[in-house]
Amino acid sequence: MKHPGITRRHVLAGAGAVFAGAAFSTRVMAAAPPPEAVTPALIEAAKNEGKVIYYTSTDLPVAEKLAKAFEAKYPGIAVRVERTGAERVFQRIGQEYSSNIHAVDVVNSSDAAHFIVWKREGILAPYVPEDVAKYYPAEHKDPDGQFASFRVWLSIIAYNTNLVKADDAPKSFADLLDPKWKGKIVKAHPGYSGTIMTATYQMQRDLGWGYFEKLAKQNIMQVQSSADPPKKLDLGERAVMADGNEYNIFQMKEAGRPVEPVYATEGSPLIIGPNGIFKDAPNPNAARLFQSFSLSREAQQLIIDVGGLRSVHSQTVEKAGRTPLKDIKTMKDDAAAVEKESEAIKARYTKIFRV
């Protein structure tokens, strides 16, 4: 991203940041602080601040359910949810910080590479909630305690069951190139959505850009957010989605809507969305309390049950009726590579799809 203030490439140059598999790691800058419990003193200090500002790319209904659960648990502290696509979240924070505006307390992004940048800029606050220390795998928490995986999900194929019979539905990305799907596919854009940026990187790495060149000939309906393809599917505006949030499909299907997920035989792109706190958060105590809550078993089970998301908190359980993550073939995440190639990915994608 090219704007004043926080940028991706100059920060990462020579930094040696690496994301691997379903995980992330960064060069250790210092020892992580000891884990902190939620204490009466923290709650009181947070209530005195009275609010927390949360920038997130999580689909708005899910983010609002999280906020309302926090407000119910801690009356007197309001959560202001500022939701937009991950790439817009990144741009906004960069623009604000370049103007010395510190408006955000806690951030969530569906582009995990953003946290590498913010960490290198030195603007994240080390803070380790007790649950993260006890119940999160090492590969899902920053070694310096500056962020941890709030949510995990997939970018998947799906179809409208009123328009497509199960036997006729695509089973793979290759199937989407069948002429019968021409004019019937919707997909989101990597220039807006961090989920789709990550998915596009994984797919072009594993399938090649030639795949996208062929897909572009299918008269694709192009939308912005990764939450948009499921909505178009549900409305019957398109029969199949080539990418989009698995969690939206879960929510719709469980509400009786005519949608069905498909886990491509080539592997489904795996997405990781961390949470972090900023050093210059205007409400630092409320930020810590909200971070602790967001990464607690209570909140993590909520985002599974009502949000359709996946969690790495070891005390959570997957919802019955959904395919367990361990049974799904996934593509390999590599946020550092996404970071290095993001501008090239957006440029090439725009050229191919002419959007």
Short mmCIF file of C-alpha atoms in Angstrom, two decimals:
data_model
loop_
_atom_site.label_atom_id
_atom_site.label_comp_id
_atom_site.label_asym_id
_atom_site.label_seq_id
_atom_site.Cartn_x
_atom_site.Cartn_y
_atom_site.Cartn_z
CA MET A 1 0.00 0.00 0.00
CA LYS A 2 1.32 3.38 -0.93
CA HIS A 3 0.40 6.25 1.33
CA PRO A 4 2.17 8.51 3.83
CA GLY A 5 3.04 6.98 7.19
CA ILE A 6 2.73 3.23 7.61
CA THR A 7 3.60 1.24 4.50
CA ARG A 8 4.25 -2.41 3.93
CA ARG A 9 7.36 -2.90 1.90
CA HIS A 10 9.85 -0.55 3.51
CA VAL A 11 8.99 -1.95 6.93
CA LEU A 12 9.42 -5.56 5.87
CA ALA A 13 12.62 -5.08 3.90
CA GLY A 14 15.19 -7.25 5.60
CA ALA A 15 12.95 -7.81 8.59
CA GLY A 16 12.88 -11.56 8.21
CA ALA A 17 9.19 -11.83 9.08
CA VAL A 18 7.77 -15.25 8.31
CA PHE A 19 4.29 -16.74 8.45
CA ALA A 20 4.12 -20.50 7.96
CA GLY A 21 1.28 -22.98 7.61
CA ALA A 22 -1.75 -21.99 9.65
CA ALA A 23 0.40 -19.81 11.84
CA PHE A 24 2.56 -16.79 12.14
CA SER A 25 5.85 -15.81 13.68
CA THR A 26 7.92 -12.67 13.65
CA ARG A 27 11.46 -11.95 14.67
CA VAL A 28 11.49 -11.72 18.48
CA MET A 29 12.13 -8.13 19.56
CA ALA A 30 11.96 -8.70 23.32
CA ALA A 31 10.54 -11.16 25.79
CA ALA A 32 6.77 -11.27 25.89
CA PRO A 33 5.28 -9.72 29.03
CA PRO A 34 3.80 -12.06 31.62
CA PRO A 35 0.16 -12.99 31.11
CA GLU A 36 -2.38 -10.71 32.77
CA ALA A 37 -5.64 -11.67 34.41
CA VAL A 38 -8.79 -9.58 34.27
CA THR A 39 -8.83 -7.86 37.66
CA PRO A 40 -11.36 -5.62 39.43
CA ALA A 41 -8.86 -2.79 39.05
CA LEU A 42 -8.70 -3.26 35.25
CA ILE A 43 -12.49 -3.39 35.00
CA GLU A 44 -12.86 -0.22 37.07
CA ALA A 45 -10.25 1.64 35.02
CA ALA A 46 -11.98 0.51 31.83
CA LYS A 47 -15.35 1.72 33.13
CA ASN A 48 -13.82 5.10 33.89
CA GLU A 49 -12.81 5.33 30.22
CA GLY A 50 -16.29 4.22 29.24
CA LYS A 51 -15.64 3.05 25.70
CA VAL A 52 -13.41 1.08 23.34
CA ILE A 53 -12.90 1.74 19.63
CA TYR A 54 -12.63 -1.43 17.54
CA TYR A 55 -11.49 -1.33 13.92
CA THR A 56 -12.31 -4.64 12.28
CA SER A 57 -12.84 -6.36 8.95
CA THR A 58 -15.06 -9.01 10.54
CA ASP A 59 -18.51 -9.05 8.95
CA LEU A 60 -20.54 -6.39 10.77
CA PRO A 61 -23.26 -8.62 12.32
CA VAL A 62 -20.56 -10.86 13.86
CA ALA A 63 -18.53 -7.90 15.14
CA GLU A 64 -21.67 -6.36 16.65
CA LYS A 65 -22.58 -9.61 18.42
CA LEU A 66 -19.11 -9.68 19.95
CA ALA A 67 -19.49 -6.03 21.01
CA LYS A 68 -22.90 -6.61 22.58
CA ALA A 69 -21.64 -9.65 24.49
CA PHE A 70 -18.80 -7.52 25.90
CA GLU A 71 -21.17 -4.69 26.82
CA ALA A 72 -23.48 -7.16 28.59
CA LYS A 73 -20.56 -8.57 30.58
CA TYR A 74 -19.12 -5.16 31.39
CA PRO A 75 -21.99 -2.63 31.66
CA GLY A 76 -20.91 0.96 31.30
CA ILE A 77 -18.30 0.31 28.60
CA ALA A 78 -19.52 0.91 25.06
CA VAL A 79 -17.88 -0.71 22.05
CA ARG A 80 -17.78 1.38 18.89
CA VAL A 81 -17.36 -0.98 15.97
CA GLU A 82 -15.74 0.54 12.88
CA ARG A 83 -16.11 -2.11 10.18
CA THR A 84 -14.66 -2.04 6.68
CA GLY A 85 -12.54 -4.24 4.42
CA ALA A 86 -9.12 -5.17 5.77
CA GLU A 87 -7.22 -3.22 3.13
CA ARG A 88 -9.30 -0.14 4.02
CA VAL A 89 -8.63 -0.70 7.73
CA PHE A 90 -4.91 -0.74 6.98
CA GLN A 91 -5.12 2.41 4.87
CA ARG A 92 -7.17 4.24 7.49
CA ILE A 93 -4.77 3.50 10.32
CA GLY A 94 -1.83 4.49 8.14
CA GLN A 95 -3.45 7.78 7.25
CA GLU A 96 -4.48 8.50 10.84
CA TYR A 97 -1.07 7.74 12.30
CA SER A 98 0.71 9.77 9.63
CA SER A 99 -1.44 12.72 10.81
CA ASN A 100 -0.74 11.94 14.49
CA ILE A 101 -4.35 10.85 15.01
CA HIS A 102 -4.66 7.99 17.49
CA ALA A 103 -8.31 6.99 17.34
CA VAL A 104 -8.22 3.17 17.40
CA ASP A 105 -7.87 1.01 20.52
CA VAL A 106 -8.07 -2.57 19.23
CA VAL A 107 -7.74 -3.81 15.65
CA ASN A 108 -8.67 -6.98 13.83
CA SER A 109 -7.64 -7.63 10.23
CA SER A 110 -8.25 -10.49 7.84
CA ASP A 111 -4.82 -9.75 6.34
CA ALA A 112 -2.39 -11.07 8.96
CA ALA A 113 0.52 -9.33 7.21
CA HIS A 114 -0.79 -6.02 8.55
CA PHE A 115 0.35 -7.04 12.02
CA ILE A 116 3.87 -7.59 10.79
CA VAL A 117 3.90 -4.00 9.56
CA TRP A 118 2.35 -2.51 12.71
CA LYS A 119 4.78 -4.45 14.86
CA ARG A 120 7.81 -3.27 12.86
CA GLU A 121 6.51 0.29 13.15
CA GLY A 122 6.53 -0.19 16.92
CA ILE A 123 2.93 0.92 17.37
CA LEU A 124 1.42 -2.22 18.92
CA ALA A 125 1.23 -2.68 22.69
CA PRO A 126 2.52 -5.93 24.24
CA TYR A 127 -0.31 -7.53 26.19
CA VAL A 128 -0.92 -11.23 26.86
CA PRO A 129 -4.34 -12.23 28.21
CA GLU A 130 -4.34 -15.28 30.48
CA ASP A 131 -6.33 -17.36 28.02
CA VAL A 132 -3.80 -16.72 25.25
CA ALA A 133 -0.96 -17.89 27.49
CA LYS A 134 -2.83 -21.00 28.62
CA TYR A 135 -4.88 -22.15 25.65
CA TYR A 136 -3.43 -20.82 22.38
CA PRO A 137 -0.87 -22.74 20.30
CA ALA A 138 2.52 -21.04 20.09
CA GLU A 139 2.15 -20.59 16.34
CA HIS A 140 -1.01 -18.51 16.88
CA LYS A 141 0.43 -15.91 19.23
CA ASP A 142 3.15 -13.37 18.60
CA PRO A 143 6.31 -14.27 20.59
CA ASP A 144 6.43 -10.69 21.87
CA GLY A 145 2.81 -10.75 22.97
CA GLN A 146 1.64 -8.08 20.53
CA PHE A 147 -1.16 -10.00 18.80
CA ALA A 148 -2.90 -13.37 18.65
CA SER A 149 -5.31 -15.18 16.34
CA PHE A 150 -8.80 -13.91 17.07
CA ARG A 151 -10.39 -15.87 14.23
CA VAL A 152 -9.56 -18.49 11.63
CA TRP A 153 -11.71 -19.33 8.60
CA LEU A 154 -11.61 -20.41 4.98
CA SER A 155 -12.34 -18.79 1.64
CA ILE A 156 -14.49 -21.36 -0.13
CA ILE A 157 -16.61 -22.26 -3.11
CA ALA A 158 -20.37 -22.44 -2.44
CA TYR A 159 -23.58 -22.76 -4.42
CA ASN A 160 -27.27 -21.90 -4.27
CA THR A 161 -29.19 -25.15 -3.74
CA ASN A 162 -32.29 -23.75 -5.48
CA LEU A 163 -30.28 -23.16 -8.63
CA VAL A 164 -27.79 -26.03 -8.58
CA LYS A 165 -28.32 -29.70 -7.79
CA ALA A 166 -25.78 -31.30 -5.47
CA ASP A 167 -24.64 -33.73 -8.15
CA ASP A 168 -24.04 -30.88 -10.58
CA ALA A 169 -22.24 -28.59 -8.12
CA PRO A 170 -18.55 -27.81 -8.63
CA LYS A 171 -16.17 -29.87 -6.51
CA SER A 172 -12.97 -28.01 -7.38
CA PHE A 173 -11.63 -24.70 -8.62
CA ALA A 174 -11.01 -26.40 -11.96
CA ASP A 175 -14.74 -27.18 -12.19
CA LEU A 176 -15.51 -23.45 -12.17
CA LEU A 177 -13.94 -23.21 -15.62
CA ASP A 178 -16.68 -25.40 -17.12
CA PRO A 179 -18.63 -23.36 -19.75
CA LYS A 180 -21.89 -24.21 -17.96
CA TRP A 181 -20.94 -21.73 -15.20
CA LYS A 182 -20.40 -18.79 -17.55
CA GLY A 183 -22.31 -15.78 -16.24
CA LYS A 184 -23.27 -17.65 -13.06
CA ILE A 185 -20.25 -16.98 -10.78
CA VAL A 186 -19.62 -14.21 -8.24
CA LYS A 187 -16.31 -13.42 -6.54
CA ALA A 188 -14.73 -10.72 -4.37
CA HIS A 189 -11.74 -8.41 -4.94
CA PRO A 190 -8.23 -8.53 -3.36
CA GLY A 191 -7.93 -4.74 -3.55
CA TYR A 192 -10.70 -4.38 -0.94
CA SER A 193 -10.74 -7.58 1.06
CA GLY A 194 -7.85 -8.97 3.11
CA THR A 195 -9.48 -12.39 2.96
CA ILE A 196 -9.46 -12.31 -0.83
CA MET A 197 -5.94 -10.87 -0.95
CA THR A 198 -4.75 -13.86 1.09
CA ALA A 199 -6.86 -16.31 -0.92
CA THR A 200 -5.67 -14.87 -4.24
CA TYR A 201 -2.04 -15.21 -3.19
CA GLN A 202 -2.51 -18.84 -2.17
CA MET A 203 -4.44 -19.70 -5.32
CA GLN A 204 -2.06 -18.07 -7.78
CA ARG A 205 0.83 -19.76 -6.01
CA ASP A 206 -0.80 -23.21 -6.13
CA LEU A 207 -2.86 -22.97 -9.33
CA GLY A 208 -1.00 -20.30 -11.30
CA TRP A 209 -2.17 -17.00 -12.79
CA GLY A 210 -3.30 -18.95 -15.83
CA TYR A 211 -6.19 -20.21 -13.73
CA PHE A 212 -7.42 -16.67 -13.09
CA GLU A 213 -7.03 -15.79 -16.75
CA LYS A 214 -9.37 -18.65 -17.63
CA LEU A 215 -11.76 -17.78 -14.80
CA ALA A 216 -12.01 -14.19 -16.03
CA LYS A 217 -13.52 -15.48 -19.27
CA GLN A 218 -16.50 -16.81 -17.31
CA ASN A 219 -18.22 -13.39 -17.14
CA ILE A 220 -17.67 -13.10 -13.39
CA MET A 221 -19.79 -10.81 -11.23
CA GLN A 222 -17.13 -8.84 -9.34
CA VAL A 223 -17.95 -7.55 -5.84
CA GLN A 224 -15.79 -6.04 -3.08
CA SER A 225 -15.97 -7.69 0.34
CA SER A 226 -15.53 -11.40 1.02
CA ALA A 227 -18.94 -11.15 2.70
CA ASP A 228 -20.57 -10.10 -0.58
CA PRO A 229 -20.43 -13.36 -2.62
CA PRO A 230 -22.45 -15.28 0.00
CA LYS A 231 -25.08 -12.52 -0.06
CA LYS A 232 -25.35 -12.63 -3.87
CA LEU A 233 -25.63 -16.41 -3.64
CA ASP A 234 -28.37 -16.25 -1.03
CA LEU A 235 -30.35 -13.77 -3.14
CA GLY A 236 -30.07 -16.03 -6.17
CA GLU A 237 -28.23 -13.38 -8.19
CA ARG A 238 -25.53 -15.94 -8.94
CA ALA A 239 -25.57 -19.74 -8.72
CA VAL A 240 -21.98 -20.23 -7.54
CA MET A 241 -19.35 -18.24 -5.65
CA ALA A 242 -15.69 -18.71 -6.49
CA ASP A 243 -14.48 -17.25 -3.18
CA GLY A 244 -15.91 -15.72 -0.02
CA ASN A 245 -16.30 -16.28 3.70
CA GLU A 246 -17.04 -19.77 4.89
CA TYR A 247 -18.54 -18.28 8.05
CA ASN A 248 -21.23 -16.36 6.16
CA ILE A 249 -22.24 -19.57 4.39
CA PHE A 250 -22.48 -21.37 7.75
CA GLN A 251 -24.69 -18.61 9.15
CA MET A 252 -26.99 -18.65 6.13
CA LYS A 253 -27.25 -22.42 5.87
CA GLU A 254 -28.04 -22.79 9.57
CA ALA A 255 -30.74 -20.14 9.20
CA GLY A 256 -32.38 -22.25 6.50
CA ARG A 257 -31.09 -20.34 3.51
CA PRO A 258 -30.42 -22.21 0.20
CA VAL A 259 -26.62 -22.28 0.29
CA GLU A 260 -24.10 -25.11 0.53
CA PRO A 261 -20.32 -24.93 1.14
CA VAL A 262 -17.82 -26.72 -1.10
CA TYR A 263 -14.25 -27.53 -0.04
CA ALA A 264 -12.24 -27.62 -3.25
CA THR A 265 -10.25 -30.75 -3.96
CA GLU A 266 -7.18 -28.57 -4.61
CA GLY A 267 -7.46 -27.17 -1.06
CA SER A 268 -9.31 -24.18 0.39
CA PRO A 269 -7.40 -20.96 1.17
CA LEU A 270 -6.81 -20.60 4.92
CA ILE A 271 -7.27 -17.16 6.49
CA ILE A 272 -6.02 -15.93 9.88
CA GLY A 273 -7.34 -12.76 11.51
CA PRO A 274 -5.34 -11.56 14.54
CA ASN A 275 -6.32 -8.98 17.17
CA GLY A 276 -3.93 -6.40 18.61
CA ILE A 277 -3.86 -3.28 20.78
CA PHE A 278 -2.16 -0.02 19.85
CA LYS A 279 0.36 1.64 22.19
CA ASP A 280 -1.33 4.99 21.72
CA ALA A 281 -4.83 3.63 22.25
CA PRO A 282 -7.06 6.44 23.59
CA ASN A 283 -8.73 3.98 25.98
CA PRO A 284 -5.87 1.68 27.02
CA ASN A 285 -7.60 -0.09 29.90
CA ALA A 286 -10.81 -0.71 27.99
CA ALA A 287 -8.63 -1.92 25.12
CA ARG A 288 -6.95 -4.50 27.35
CA LEU A 289 -10.26 -5.63 28.79
CA PHE A 290 -11.77 -5.97 25.31
CA GLN A 291 -8.71 -7.87 24.05
CA SER A 292 -8.92 -10.26 27.00
CA PHE A 293 -12.62 -10.81 26.37
CA SER A 294 -12.22 -11.28 22.61
CA LEU A 295 -9.64 -14.02 23.11
CA SER A 296 -11.45 -15.71 26.02
CA ARG A 297 -13.22 -19.05 25.71
CA GLU A 298 -16.58 -17.28 26.09
CA ALA A 299 -16.06 -14.97 23.13
CA GLN A 300 -14.31 -17.59 21.03
CA GLN A 301 -17.20 -20.01 21.48
CA LEU A 302 -19.57 -17.19 20.53
CA ILE A 303 -17.81 -16.51 17.24
CA ILE A 304 -17.93 -20.24 16.50
CA ASP A 305 -21.57 -20.76 17.43
CA VAL A 306 -23.20 -17.61 16.07
CA GLY A 307 -20.44 -16.28 13.83
CA GLY A 308 -19.55 -19.46 11.94
CA LEU A 309 -15.84 -18.85 12.52
CA ARG A 310 -13.09 -21.23 13.61
CA SER A 311 -11.03 -20.80 16.80
CA VAL A 312 -7.62 -22.03 17.95
CA HIS A 313 -8.58 -21.69 21.65
CA SER A 314 -8.12 -25.25 22.91
CA GLN A 315 -11.17 -25.11 25.21
CA THR A 316 -13.66 -24.37 22.43
CA VAL A 317 -15.68 -26.97 20.53
CA GLU A 318 -16.73 -26.99 16.89
CA LYS A 319 -20.43 -26.77 16.16
CA ALA A 320 -22.20 -29.97 15.19
CA GLY A 321 -23.10 -30.28 11.53
CA ARG A 322 -20.05 -28.43 10.24
CA THR A 323 -17.10 -30.17 8.64
CA PRO A 324 -14.27 -30.08 11.22
CA LEU A 325 -11.30 -28.00 10.15
CA LYS A 326 -8.99 -30.99 10.64
CA ASP A 327 -10.91 -32.87 7.93
CA ILE A 328 -10.54 -30.14 5.30
CA LYS A 329 -7.65 -29.88 2.87
CA THR A 330 -6.32 -26.34 3.11
CA MET A 331 -3.80 -24.29 1.22
CA LYS A 332 -0.76 -22.99 3.09
CA ASP A 333 -0.84 -19.50 4.56
CA ASP A 334 2.22 -17.27 4.08
CA ALA A 335 1.53 -13.72 5.22
CA ALA A 336 5.07 -12.47 4.62
CA ALA A 337 4.79 -13.52 0.98
CA VAL A 338 1.39 -11.84 0.74
CA GLU A 339 3.02 -8.69 2.06
CA LYS A 340 5.83 -8.71 -0.45
CA GLU A 341 3.57 -9.48 -3.40
CA SER A 342 0.40 -7.58 -2.50
CA GLU A 343 0.86 -4.68 -4.92
CA ALA A 344 1.78 -7.03 -7.77
CA ILE A 345 -1.21 -9.25 -6.96
CA LYS A 346 -3.64 -6.33 -7.06
CA ALA A 347 -2.16 -4.99 -10.29
CA ARG A 348 -2.23 -8.33 -12.06
CA TYR A 349 -5.71 -9.18 -10.79
CA THR A 350 -7.04 -5.81 -11.98
CA LYS A 351 -5.51 -6.34 -15.39
CA ILE A 352 -6.93 -9.84 -15.74
CA PHE A 353 -10.47 -9.05 -14.54
CA ARG A 354 -10.47 -5.42 -15.75
CA VAL A 355 -11.84 -4.16 -12.44
#
